[in-house]
Short mmCIF file of C-alpha atoms and ligand atoms in Angstrom, two decimals:
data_model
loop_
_atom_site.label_atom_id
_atom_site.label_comp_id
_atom_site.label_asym_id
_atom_site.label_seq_id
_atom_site.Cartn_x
_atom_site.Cartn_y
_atom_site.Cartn_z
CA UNK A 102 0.00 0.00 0.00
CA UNK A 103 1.38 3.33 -0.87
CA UNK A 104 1.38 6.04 1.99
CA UNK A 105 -0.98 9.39 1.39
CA UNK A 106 -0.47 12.99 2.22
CA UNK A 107 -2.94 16.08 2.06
CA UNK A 108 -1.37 18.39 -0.16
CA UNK A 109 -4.44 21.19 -0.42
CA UNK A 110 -6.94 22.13 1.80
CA UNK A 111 -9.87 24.66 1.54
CA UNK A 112 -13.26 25.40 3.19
CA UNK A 113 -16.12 28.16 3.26
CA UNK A 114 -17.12 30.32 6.29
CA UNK A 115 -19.48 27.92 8.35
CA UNK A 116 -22.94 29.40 9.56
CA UNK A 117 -25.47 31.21 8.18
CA UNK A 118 -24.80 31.32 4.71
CA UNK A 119 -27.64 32.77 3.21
CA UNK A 120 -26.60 34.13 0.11
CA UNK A 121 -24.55 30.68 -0.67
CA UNK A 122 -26.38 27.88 -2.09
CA UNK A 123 -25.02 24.34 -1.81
CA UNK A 124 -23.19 24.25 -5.11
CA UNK A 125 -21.78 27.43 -4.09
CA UNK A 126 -20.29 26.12 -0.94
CA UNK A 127 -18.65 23.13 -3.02
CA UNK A 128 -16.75 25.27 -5.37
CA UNK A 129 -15.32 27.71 -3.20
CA UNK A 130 -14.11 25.02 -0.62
CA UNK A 131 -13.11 22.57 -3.85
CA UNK A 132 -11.54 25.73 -5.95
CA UNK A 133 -9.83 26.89 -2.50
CA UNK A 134 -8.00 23.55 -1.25
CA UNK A 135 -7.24 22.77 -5.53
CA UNK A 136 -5.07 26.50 -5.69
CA UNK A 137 -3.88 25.31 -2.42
CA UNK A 138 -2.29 22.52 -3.47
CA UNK A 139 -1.08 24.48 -6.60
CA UNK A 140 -2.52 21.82 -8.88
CA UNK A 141 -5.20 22.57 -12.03
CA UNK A 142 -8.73 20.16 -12.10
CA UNK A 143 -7.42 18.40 -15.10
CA UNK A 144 -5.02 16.72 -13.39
CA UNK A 145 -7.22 15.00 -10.72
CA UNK A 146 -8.30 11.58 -11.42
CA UNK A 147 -11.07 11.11 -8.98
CA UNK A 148 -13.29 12.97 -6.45
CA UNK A 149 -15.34 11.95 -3.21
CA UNK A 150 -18.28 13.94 -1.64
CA UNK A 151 -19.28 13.57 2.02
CA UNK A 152 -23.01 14.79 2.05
CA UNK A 153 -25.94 13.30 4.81
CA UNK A 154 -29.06 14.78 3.79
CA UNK A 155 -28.84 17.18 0.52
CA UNK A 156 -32.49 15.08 -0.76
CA UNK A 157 -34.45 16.14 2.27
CA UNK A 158 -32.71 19.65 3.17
CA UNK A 159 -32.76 21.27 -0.81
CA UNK A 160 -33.99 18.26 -2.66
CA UNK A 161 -30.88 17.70 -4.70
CA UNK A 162 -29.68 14.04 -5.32
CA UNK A 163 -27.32 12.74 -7.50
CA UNK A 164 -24.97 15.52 -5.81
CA UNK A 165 -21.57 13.75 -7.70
CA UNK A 166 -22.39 14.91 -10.83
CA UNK A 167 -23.90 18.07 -9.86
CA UNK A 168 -20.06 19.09 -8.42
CA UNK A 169 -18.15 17.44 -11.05
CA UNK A 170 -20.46 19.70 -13.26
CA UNK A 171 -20.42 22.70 -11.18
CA UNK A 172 -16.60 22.43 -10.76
CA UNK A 173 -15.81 22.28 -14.47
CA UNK A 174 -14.62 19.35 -13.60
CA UNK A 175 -16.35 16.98 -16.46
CA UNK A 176 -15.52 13.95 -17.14
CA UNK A 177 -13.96 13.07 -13.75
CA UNK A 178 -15.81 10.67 -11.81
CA UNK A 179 -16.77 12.00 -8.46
CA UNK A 180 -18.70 10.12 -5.81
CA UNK A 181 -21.45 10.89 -3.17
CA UNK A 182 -20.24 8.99 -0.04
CA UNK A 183 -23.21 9.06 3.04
CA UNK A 184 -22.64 7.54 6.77
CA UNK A 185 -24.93 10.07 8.44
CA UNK A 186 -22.85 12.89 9.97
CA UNK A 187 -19.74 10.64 9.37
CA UNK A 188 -20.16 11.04 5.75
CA UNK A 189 -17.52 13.70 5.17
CA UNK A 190 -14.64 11.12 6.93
CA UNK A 191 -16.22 8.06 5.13
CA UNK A 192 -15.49 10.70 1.68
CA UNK A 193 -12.02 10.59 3.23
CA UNK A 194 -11.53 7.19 3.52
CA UNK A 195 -12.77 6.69 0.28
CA UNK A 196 -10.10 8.89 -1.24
CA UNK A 197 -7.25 7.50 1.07
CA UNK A 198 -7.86 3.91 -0.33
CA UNK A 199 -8.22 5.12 -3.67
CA UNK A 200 -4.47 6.80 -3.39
CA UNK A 201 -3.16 4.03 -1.21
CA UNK A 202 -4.66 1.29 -3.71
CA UNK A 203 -2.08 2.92 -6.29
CA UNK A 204 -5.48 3.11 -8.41
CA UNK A 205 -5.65 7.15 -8.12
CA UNK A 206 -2.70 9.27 -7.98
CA UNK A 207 -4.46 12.84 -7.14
CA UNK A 208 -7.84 12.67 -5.59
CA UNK A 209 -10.15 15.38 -4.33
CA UNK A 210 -12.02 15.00 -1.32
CA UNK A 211 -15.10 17.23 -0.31
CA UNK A 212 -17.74 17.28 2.40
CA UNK A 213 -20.67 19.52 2.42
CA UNK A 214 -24.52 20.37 3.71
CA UNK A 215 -26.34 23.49 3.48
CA UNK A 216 -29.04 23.06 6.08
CA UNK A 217 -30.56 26.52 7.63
CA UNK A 218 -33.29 26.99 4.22
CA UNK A 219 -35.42 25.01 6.71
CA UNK A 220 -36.85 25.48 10.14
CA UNK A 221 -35.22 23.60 13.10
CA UNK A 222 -37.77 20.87 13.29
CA UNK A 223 -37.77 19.91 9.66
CA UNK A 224 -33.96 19.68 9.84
CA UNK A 225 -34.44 17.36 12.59
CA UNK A 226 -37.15 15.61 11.18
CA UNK A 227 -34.23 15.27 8.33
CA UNK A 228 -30.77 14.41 10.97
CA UNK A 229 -33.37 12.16 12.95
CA UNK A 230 -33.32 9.39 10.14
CA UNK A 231 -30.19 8.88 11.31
CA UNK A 232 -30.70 7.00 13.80
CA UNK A 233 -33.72 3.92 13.56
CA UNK A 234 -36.49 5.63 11.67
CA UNK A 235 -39.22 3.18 13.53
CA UNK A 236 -38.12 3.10 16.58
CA UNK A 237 -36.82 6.51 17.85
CA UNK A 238 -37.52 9.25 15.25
CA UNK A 239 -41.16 7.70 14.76
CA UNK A 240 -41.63 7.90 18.32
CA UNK A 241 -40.42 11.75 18.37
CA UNK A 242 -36.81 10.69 19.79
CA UNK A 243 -34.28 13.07 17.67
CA UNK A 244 -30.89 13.55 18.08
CA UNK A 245 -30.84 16.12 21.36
CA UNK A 246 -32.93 12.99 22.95
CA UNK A 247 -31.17 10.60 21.86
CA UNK A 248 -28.01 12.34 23.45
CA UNK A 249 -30.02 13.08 26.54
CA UNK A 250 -30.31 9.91 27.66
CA UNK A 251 -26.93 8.97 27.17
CA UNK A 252 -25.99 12.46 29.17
CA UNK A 253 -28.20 11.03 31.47
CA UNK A 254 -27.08 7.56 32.41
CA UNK A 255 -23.72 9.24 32.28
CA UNK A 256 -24.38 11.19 35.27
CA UNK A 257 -25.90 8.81 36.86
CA UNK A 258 -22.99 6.02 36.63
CA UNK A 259 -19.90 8.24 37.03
CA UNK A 260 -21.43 11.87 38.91
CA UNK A 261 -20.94 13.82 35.62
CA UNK A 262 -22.40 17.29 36.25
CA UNK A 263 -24.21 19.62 34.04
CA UNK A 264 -21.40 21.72 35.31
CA UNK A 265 -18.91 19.46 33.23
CA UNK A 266 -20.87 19.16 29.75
CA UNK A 267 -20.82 22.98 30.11
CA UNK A 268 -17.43 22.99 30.06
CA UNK A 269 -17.17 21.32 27.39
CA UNK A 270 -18.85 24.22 25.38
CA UNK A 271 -17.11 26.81 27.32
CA UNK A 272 -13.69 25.73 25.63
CA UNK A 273 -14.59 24.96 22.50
CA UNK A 274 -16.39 28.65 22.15
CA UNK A 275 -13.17 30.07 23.54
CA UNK A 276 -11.14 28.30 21.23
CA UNK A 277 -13.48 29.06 17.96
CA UNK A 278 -13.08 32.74 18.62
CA UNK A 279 -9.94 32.45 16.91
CA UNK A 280 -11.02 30.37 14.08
CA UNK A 281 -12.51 32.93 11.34
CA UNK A 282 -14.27 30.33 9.49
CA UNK A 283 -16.03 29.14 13.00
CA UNK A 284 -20.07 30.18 12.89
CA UNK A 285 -19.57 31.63 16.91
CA UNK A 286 -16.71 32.98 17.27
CA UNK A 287 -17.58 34.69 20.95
CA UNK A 288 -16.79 33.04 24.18
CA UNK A 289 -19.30 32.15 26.89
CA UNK A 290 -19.49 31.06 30.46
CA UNK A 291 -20.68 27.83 32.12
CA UNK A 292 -23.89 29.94 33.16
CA UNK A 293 -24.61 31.23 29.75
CA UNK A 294 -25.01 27.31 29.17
CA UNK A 295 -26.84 26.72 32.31
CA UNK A 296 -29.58 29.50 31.83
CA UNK A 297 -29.68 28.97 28.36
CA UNK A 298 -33.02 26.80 27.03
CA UNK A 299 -33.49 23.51 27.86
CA UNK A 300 -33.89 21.51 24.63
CA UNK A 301 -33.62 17.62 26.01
CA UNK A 302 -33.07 17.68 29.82
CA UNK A 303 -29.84 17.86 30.60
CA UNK A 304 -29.10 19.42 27.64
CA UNK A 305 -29.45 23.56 26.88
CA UNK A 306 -29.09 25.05 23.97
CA UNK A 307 -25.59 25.34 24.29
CA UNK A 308 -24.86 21.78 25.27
CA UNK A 309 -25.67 21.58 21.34
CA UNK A 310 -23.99 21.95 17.97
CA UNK A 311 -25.91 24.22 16.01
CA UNK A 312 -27.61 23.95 12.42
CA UNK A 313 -25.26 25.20 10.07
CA UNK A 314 -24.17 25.67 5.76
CA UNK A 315 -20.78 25.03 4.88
CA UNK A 316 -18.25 22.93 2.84
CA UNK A 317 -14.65 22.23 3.16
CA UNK A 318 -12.22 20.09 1.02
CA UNK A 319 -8.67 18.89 0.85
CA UNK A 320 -6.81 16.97 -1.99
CA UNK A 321 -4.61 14.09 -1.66
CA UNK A 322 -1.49 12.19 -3.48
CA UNK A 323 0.74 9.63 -2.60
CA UNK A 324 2.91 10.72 0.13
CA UNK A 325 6.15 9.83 -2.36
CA UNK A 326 5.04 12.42 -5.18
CA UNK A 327 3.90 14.89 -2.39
CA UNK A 328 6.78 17.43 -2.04
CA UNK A 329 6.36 18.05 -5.61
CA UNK A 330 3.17 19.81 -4.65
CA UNK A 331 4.39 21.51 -0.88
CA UNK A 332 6.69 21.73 0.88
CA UNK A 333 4.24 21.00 4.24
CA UNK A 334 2.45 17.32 3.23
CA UNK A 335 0.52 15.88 5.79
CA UNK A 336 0.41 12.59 6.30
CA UNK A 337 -2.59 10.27 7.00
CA UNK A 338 -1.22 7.58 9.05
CA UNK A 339 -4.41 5.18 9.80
CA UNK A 340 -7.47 5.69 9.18
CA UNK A 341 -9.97 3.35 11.19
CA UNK A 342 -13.97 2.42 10.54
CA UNK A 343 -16.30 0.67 13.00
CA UNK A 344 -20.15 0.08 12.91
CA UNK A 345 -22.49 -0.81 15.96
CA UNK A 346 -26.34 -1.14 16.39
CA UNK A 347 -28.34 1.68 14.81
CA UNK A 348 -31.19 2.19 17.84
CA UNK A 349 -29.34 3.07 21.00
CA UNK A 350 -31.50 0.56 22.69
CA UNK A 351 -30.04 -2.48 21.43
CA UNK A 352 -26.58 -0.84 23.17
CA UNK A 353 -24.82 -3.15 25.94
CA UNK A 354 -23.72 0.20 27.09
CA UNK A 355 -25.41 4.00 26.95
CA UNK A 356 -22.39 5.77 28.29
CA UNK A 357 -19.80 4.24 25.61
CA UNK A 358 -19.39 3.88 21.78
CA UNK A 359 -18.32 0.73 21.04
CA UNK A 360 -18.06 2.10 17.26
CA UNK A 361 -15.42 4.35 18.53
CA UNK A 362 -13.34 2.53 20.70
CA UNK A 363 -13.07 -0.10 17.95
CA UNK A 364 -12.05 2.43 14.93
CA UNK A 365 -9.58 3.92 17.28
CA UNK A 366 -8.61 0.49 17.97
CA UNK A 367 -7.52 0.02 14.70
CA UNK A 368 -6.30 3.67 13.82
CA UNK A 369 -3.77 3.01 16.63
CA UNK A 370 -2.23 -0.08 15.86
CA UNK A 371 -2.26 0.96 11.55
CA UNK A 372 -0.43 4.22 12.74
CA UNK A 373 1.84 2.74 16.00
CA UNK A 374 0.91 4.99 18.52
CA UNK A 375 -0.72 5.39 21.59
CA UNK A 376 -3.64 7.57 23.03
CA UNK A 377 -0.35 9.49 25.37
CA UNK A 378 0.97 10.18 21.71
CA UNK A 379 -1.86 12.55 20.59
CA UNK A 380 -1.28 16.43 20.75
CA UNK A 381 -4.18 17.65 19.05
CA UNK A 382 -7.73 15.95 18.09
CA UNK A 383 -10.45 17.14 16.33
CA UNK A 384 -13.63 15.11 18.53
CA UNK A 385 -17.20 14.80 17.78
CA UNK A 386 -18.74 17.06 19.97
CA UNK A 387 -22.52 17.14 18.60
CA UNK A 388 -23.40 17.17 22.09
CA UNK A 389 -21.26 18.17 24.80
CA UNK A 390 -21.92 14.77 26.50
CA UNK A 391 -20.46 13.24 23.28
CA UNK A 392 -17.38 14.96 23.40
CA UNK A 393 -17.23 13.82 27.25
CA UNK A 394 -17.57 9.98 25.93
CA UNK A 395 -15.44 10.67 22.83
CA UNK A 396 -12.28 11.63 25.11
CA UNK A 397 -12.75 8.36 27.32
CA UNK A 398 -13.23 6.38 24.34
CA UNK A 399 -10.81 7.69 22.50
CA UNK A 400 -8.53 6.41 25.15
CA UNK A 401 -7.35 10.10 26.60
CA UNK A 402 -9.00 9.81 29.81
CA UNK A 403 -10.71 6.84 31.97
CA UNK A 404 -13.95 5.98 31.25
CA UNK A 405 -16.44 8.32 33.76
CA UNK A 406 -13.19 11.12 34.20
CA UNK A 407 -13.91 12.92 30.79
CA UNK A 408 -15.80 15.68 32.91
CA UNK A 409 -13.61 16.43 35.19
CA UNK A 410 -10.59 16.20 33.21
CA UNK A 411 -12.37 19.15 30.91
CA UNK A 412 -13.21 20.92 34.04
CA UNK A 413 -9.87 21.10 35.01
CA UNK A 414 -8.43 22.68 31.72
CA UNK A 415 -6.88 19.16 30.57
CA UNK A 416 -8.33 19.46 27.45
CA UNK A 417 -7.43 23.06 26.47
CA UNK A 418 -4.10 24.67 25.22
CA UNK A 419 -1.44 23.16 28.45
CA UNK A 420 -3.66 20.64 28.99
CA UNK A 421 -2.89 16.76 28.23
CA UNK A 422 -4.50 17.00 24.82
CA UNK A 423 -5.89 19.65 23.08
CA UNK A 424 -9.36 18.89 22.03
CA UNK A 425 -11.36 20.43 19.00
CA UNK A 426 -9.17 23.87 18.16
CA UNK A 427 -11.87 25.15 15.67
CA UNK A 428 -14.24 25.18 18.08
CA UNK A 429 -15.25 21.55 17.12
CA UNK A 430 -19.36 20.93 16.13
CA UNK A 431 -20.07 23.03 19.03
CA UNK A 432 -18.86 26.39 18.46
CA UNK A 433 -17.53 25.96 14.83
CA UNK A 434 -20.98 24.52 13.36
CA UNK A 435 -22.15 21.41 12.26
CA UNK A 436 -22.34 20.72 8.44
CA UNK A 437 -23.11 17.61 9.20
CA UNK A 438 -21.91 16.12 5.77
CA UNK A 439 -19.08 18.97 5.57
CA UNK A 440 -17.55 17.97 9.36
CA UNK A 441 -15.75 15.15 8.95
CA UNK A 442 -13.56 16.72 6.22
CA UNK A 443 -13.57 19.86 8.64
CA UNK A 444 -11.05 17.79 10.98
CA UNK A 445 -9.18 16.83 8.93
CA UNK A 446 -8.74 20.34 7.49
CA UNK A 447 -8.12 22.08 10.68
CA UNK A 448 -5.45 19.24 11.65
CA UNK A 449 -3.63 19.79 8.53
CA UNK A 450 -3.20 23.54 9.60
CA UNK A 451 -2.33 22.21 13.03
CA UNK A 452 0.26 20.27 11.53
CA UNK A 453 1.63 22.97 8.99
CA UNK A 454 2.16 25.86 12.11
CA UNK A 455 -0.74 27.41 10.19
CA UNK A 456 -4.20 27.69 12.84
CA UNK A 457 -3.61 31.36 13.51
CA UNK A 458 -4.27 32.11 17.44
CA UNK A 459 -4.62 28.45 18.26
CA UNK A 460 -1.92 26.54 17.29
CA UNK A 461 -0.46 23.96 19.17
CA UNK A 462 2.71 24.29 19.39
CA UNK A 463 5.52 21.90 17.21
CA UNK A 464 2.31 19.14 17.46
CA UNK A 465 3.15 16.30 15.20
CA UNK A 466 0.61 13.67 15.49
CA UNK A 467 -3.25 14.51 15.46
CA UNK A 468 -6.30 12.78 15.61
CA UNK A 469 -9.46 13.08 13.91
CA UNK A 470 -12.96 11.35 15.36
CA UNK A 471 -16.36 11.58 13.62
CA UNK A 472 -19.39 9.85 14.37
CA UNK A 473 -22.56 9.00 12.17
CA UNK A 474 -26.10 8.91 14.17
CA UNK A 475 -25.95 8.62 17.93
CA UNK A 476 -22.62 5.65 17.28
CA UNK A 477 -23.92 3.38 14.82
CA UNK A 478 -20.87 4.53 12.69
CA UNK A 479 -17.71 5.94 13.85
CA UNK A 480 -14.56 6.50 11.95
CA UNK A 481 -10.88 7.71 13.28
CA UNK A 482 -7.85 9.06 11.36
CA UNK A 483 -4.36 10.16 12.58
CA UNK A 484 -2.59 12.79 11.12
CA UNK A 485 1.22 13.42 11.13
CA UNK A 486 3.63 16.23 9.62
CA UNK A 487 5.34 14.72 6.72
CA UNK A 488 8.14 16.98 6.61
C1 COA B 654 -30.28 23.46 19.62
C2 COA B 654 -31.31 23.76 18.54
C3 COA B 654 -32.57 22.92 18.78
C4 COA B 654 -31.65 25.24 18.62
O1 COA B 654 -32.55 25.55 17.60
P1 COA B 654 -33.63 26.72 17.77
O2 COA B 654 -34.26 26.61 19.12
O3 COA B 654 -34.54 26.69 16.58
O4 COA B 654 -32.74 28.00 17.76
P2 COA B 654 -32.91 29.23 16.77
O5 COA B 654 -32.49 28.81 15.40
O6 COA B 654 -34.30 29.81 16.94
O7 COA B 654 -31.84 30.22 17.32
C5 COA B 654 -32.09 31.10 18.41
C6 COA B 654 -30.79 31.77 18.76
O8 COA B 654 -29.90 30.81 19.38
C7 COA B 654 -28.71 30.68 18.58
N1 COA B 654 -28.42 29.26 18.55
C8 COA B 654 -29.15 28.29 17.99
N2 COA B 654 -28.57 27.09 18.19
C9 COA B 654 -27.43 27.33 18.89
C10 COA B 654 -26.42 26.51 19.40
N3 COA B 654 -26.47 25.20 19.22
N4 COA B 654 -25.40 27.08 20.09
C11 COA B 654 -25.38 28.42 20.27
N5 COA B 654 -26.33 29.26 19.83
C12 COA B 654 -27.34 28.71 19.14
C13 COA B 654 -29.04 31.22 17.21
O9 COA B 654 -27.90 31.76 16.55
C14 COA B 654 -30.05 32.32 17.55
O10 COA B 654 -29.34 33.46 17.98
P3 COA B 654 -29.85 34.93 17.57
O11 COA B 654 -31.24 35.04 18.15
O12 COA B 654 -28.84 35.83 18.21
O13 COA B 654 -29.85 34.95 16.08
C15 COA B 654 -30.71 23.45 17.13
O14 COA B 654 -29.54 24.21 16.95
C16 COA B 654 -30.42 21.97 16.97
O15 COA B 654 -31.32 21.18 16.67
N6 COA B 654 -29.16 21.55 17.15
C17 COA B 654 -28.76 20.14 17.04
C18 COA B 654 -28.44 19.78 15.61
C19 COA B 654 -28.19 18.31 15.49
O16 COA B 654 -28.94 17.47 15.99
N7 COA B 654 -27.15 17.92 14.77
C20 COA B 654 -26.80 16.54 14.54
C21 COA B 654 -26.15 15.98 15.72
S1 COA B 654 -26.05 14.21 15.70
#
């Protein structure tokens, strides 16, 4: 297998984009991370989109062709790849194997979703099949509930506080302040989150990730042709998969992901290292309580400590790990089909000294982690500088 860097990245402002429509998002993120990696569309031999939802949130299908169209890009083949709100990491994964394979040489990778032309309950009604159409979203369990009762049973097994999910949010709005492309870029305090409105008891309004347009992209080549295009490659050192029950019932466990302690599993043995080895990780925080299970799972912190450790500043800049520098879901937005590339765009900045007023300092090894659904699909990559 041949090894694969990121040698272009590229994404849109994430929020409210109003006067953007979906194809609009694709081509600037695609046209930004393609002049990024100094390359011109001819050249690429394949593309991958990450997109949930684009059917029920503008009624567009068949998105592939639409970009490959949009993007001048005709006659390349490019691909709509869908695993929920994984979809823009499963894109990824897609494009890694294709470069790895030795069947693609340059690939393009995008993930996008424009989802605020609707009101909030239709884009639930839209995220909430998801998860098992019959058995939660029929019975009016969406995504904040879902998470609830996981928050929940949380608290209730290890004496998580709302005190701790709020912290959660309270970093990752102070670190999106510094991320221009983040939709909130203004910090808050844990009693903003507390007094803010209950949406799924325990959960506020600012225990969640927001609705949210946007698009982001990077482009990829093996790792042994890649200082032909930069002189900062990034490589992609393991990149693991893992599927589990869809209905959070059938669960052995509520306050776990079994999908993501397996892909991480696997991510750490393809790429030899070790949780302890991790500078920088871009987590799934769709719910605060997620990025509180994510960090345990993930192997940072022991199961039921995830709270406190965020508390206590271990997950901020000093910290043990520095967890979600763009704000993560929370503060940067939540594109659902756009996110998973997200990470792995903000990790290649990470990487290349380049995440103005947030950088980590000389990190060389970070993680991405991006889930589809409430765990039925999780997917991990790790990230080191190639040069
Ligand atoms: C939390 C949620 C229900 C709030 O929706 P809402 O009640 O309709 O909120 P509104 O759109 O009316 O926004 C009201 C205000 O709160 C802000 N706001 C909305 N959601 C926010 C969030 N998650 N964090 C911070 N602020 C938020 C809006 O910007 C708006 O501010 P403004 O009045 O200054 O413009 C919605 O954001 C949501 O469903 N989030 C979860 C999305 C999801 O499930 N994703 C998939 C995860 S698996």
């Amino acid at each position: 297998m041949r090894r694969v860097a990121i040698i272009g990245t590229g994404m849109t402002k994430f929020g409210e984009n109003w006067e953007q429509s979906y194809r609009d998002l694709v081509v600037e993120a695609g046209i930004r991370a393609i002049t990024d990696a100094g390359i011109s569309g001819d050249k690429i031999d394949a593309g991958y989109i990450g997109t949930m939802a684009s059917g029920k949130l503008i009624g567009q299908e068949h998105v592939g062709a639409l970009i490959a169209d949009y993007m001048g890009l005709n006659p390349i083949p490019i691909t709509r790849v869908e695993g929920a709100c994984a979809s823009g990491s499963l894109a990824l994964r897609e494009g890694i194997m294709a470069i790895a394979s030795g069947m693609k040489d340059l690939v393009v990778v995008g993930g996008v979703e424009k989802m605020t032309d609707l009101s909030t309950g239709e884009v639930s009604d839209a995220l909430g099949g998801a998860g098992d159409q019959e058995w939660e979203l029929f019975m009016g369990a969406t995504f904040p509930g879902l998470y609830a009762l996981m928050a929940r049973r949380h608290m209730k097994d290890y004496g998580t506080t709302s005190e701790m999910l709020a912290a959660v949010a309270v970093k990752n709005h102070k670190h999106g302040v510094h991320n221009k492309y983040a939709q909130y870029q203004n910090e808050i305090t844990i009693d903003t989150v507390l007094n803010s409105k209950m949406v799924a008891d325990p959960l506020h309004v600012f225990d969640c990730s927001p609705i949210t347009d946007g698009a982001a992209g990077v482009v990829l080549a093996p790792m042994e042709a890649a200082e032909s295009y930069t002189k900062k490659p990034v490589e992609i050192v393991a990149s693991g998969q893992a599927s589990d029950t869809i209905a959070l019932s059938s669960r052995d466990s509520m306050t776990e992901l079994k999908a993501t302690k397996i892909a991480a599993e696997k991510a750490y043995t393809q790429a030899r290292v070790s949780p302890k080895d991790i500078e920088v990780a871009e987590v799934h925080d769709c719910f605060t309580i997620a990025e509180i299970m994510a960090i345990e799972d993930l192997g940072f912190f022991r199961k039921g400590e995830g709270g406190k450790a965020t508390l206590e500043g271990k997950t901020t800049f000093g910290g043990d790990v520095v967890v979600n520098t763009s704000g993560g879901l929370k503060a940067a937005g939540h594109p659902v089909g756009a996110t998973g590339v997200k990470q792995a765009v903000e990790l290649t900045w990470q990487l290349r000294g380049e995440a103005e007023g947030r950088r980590v300092k000389v990190a060389q090894v970070g993680l991405s982690h991006n889930v589809g659904g409430s765990g039925a699909t999780a997917v991990v990559h790790i990230f080191k500088r190639g040069y």
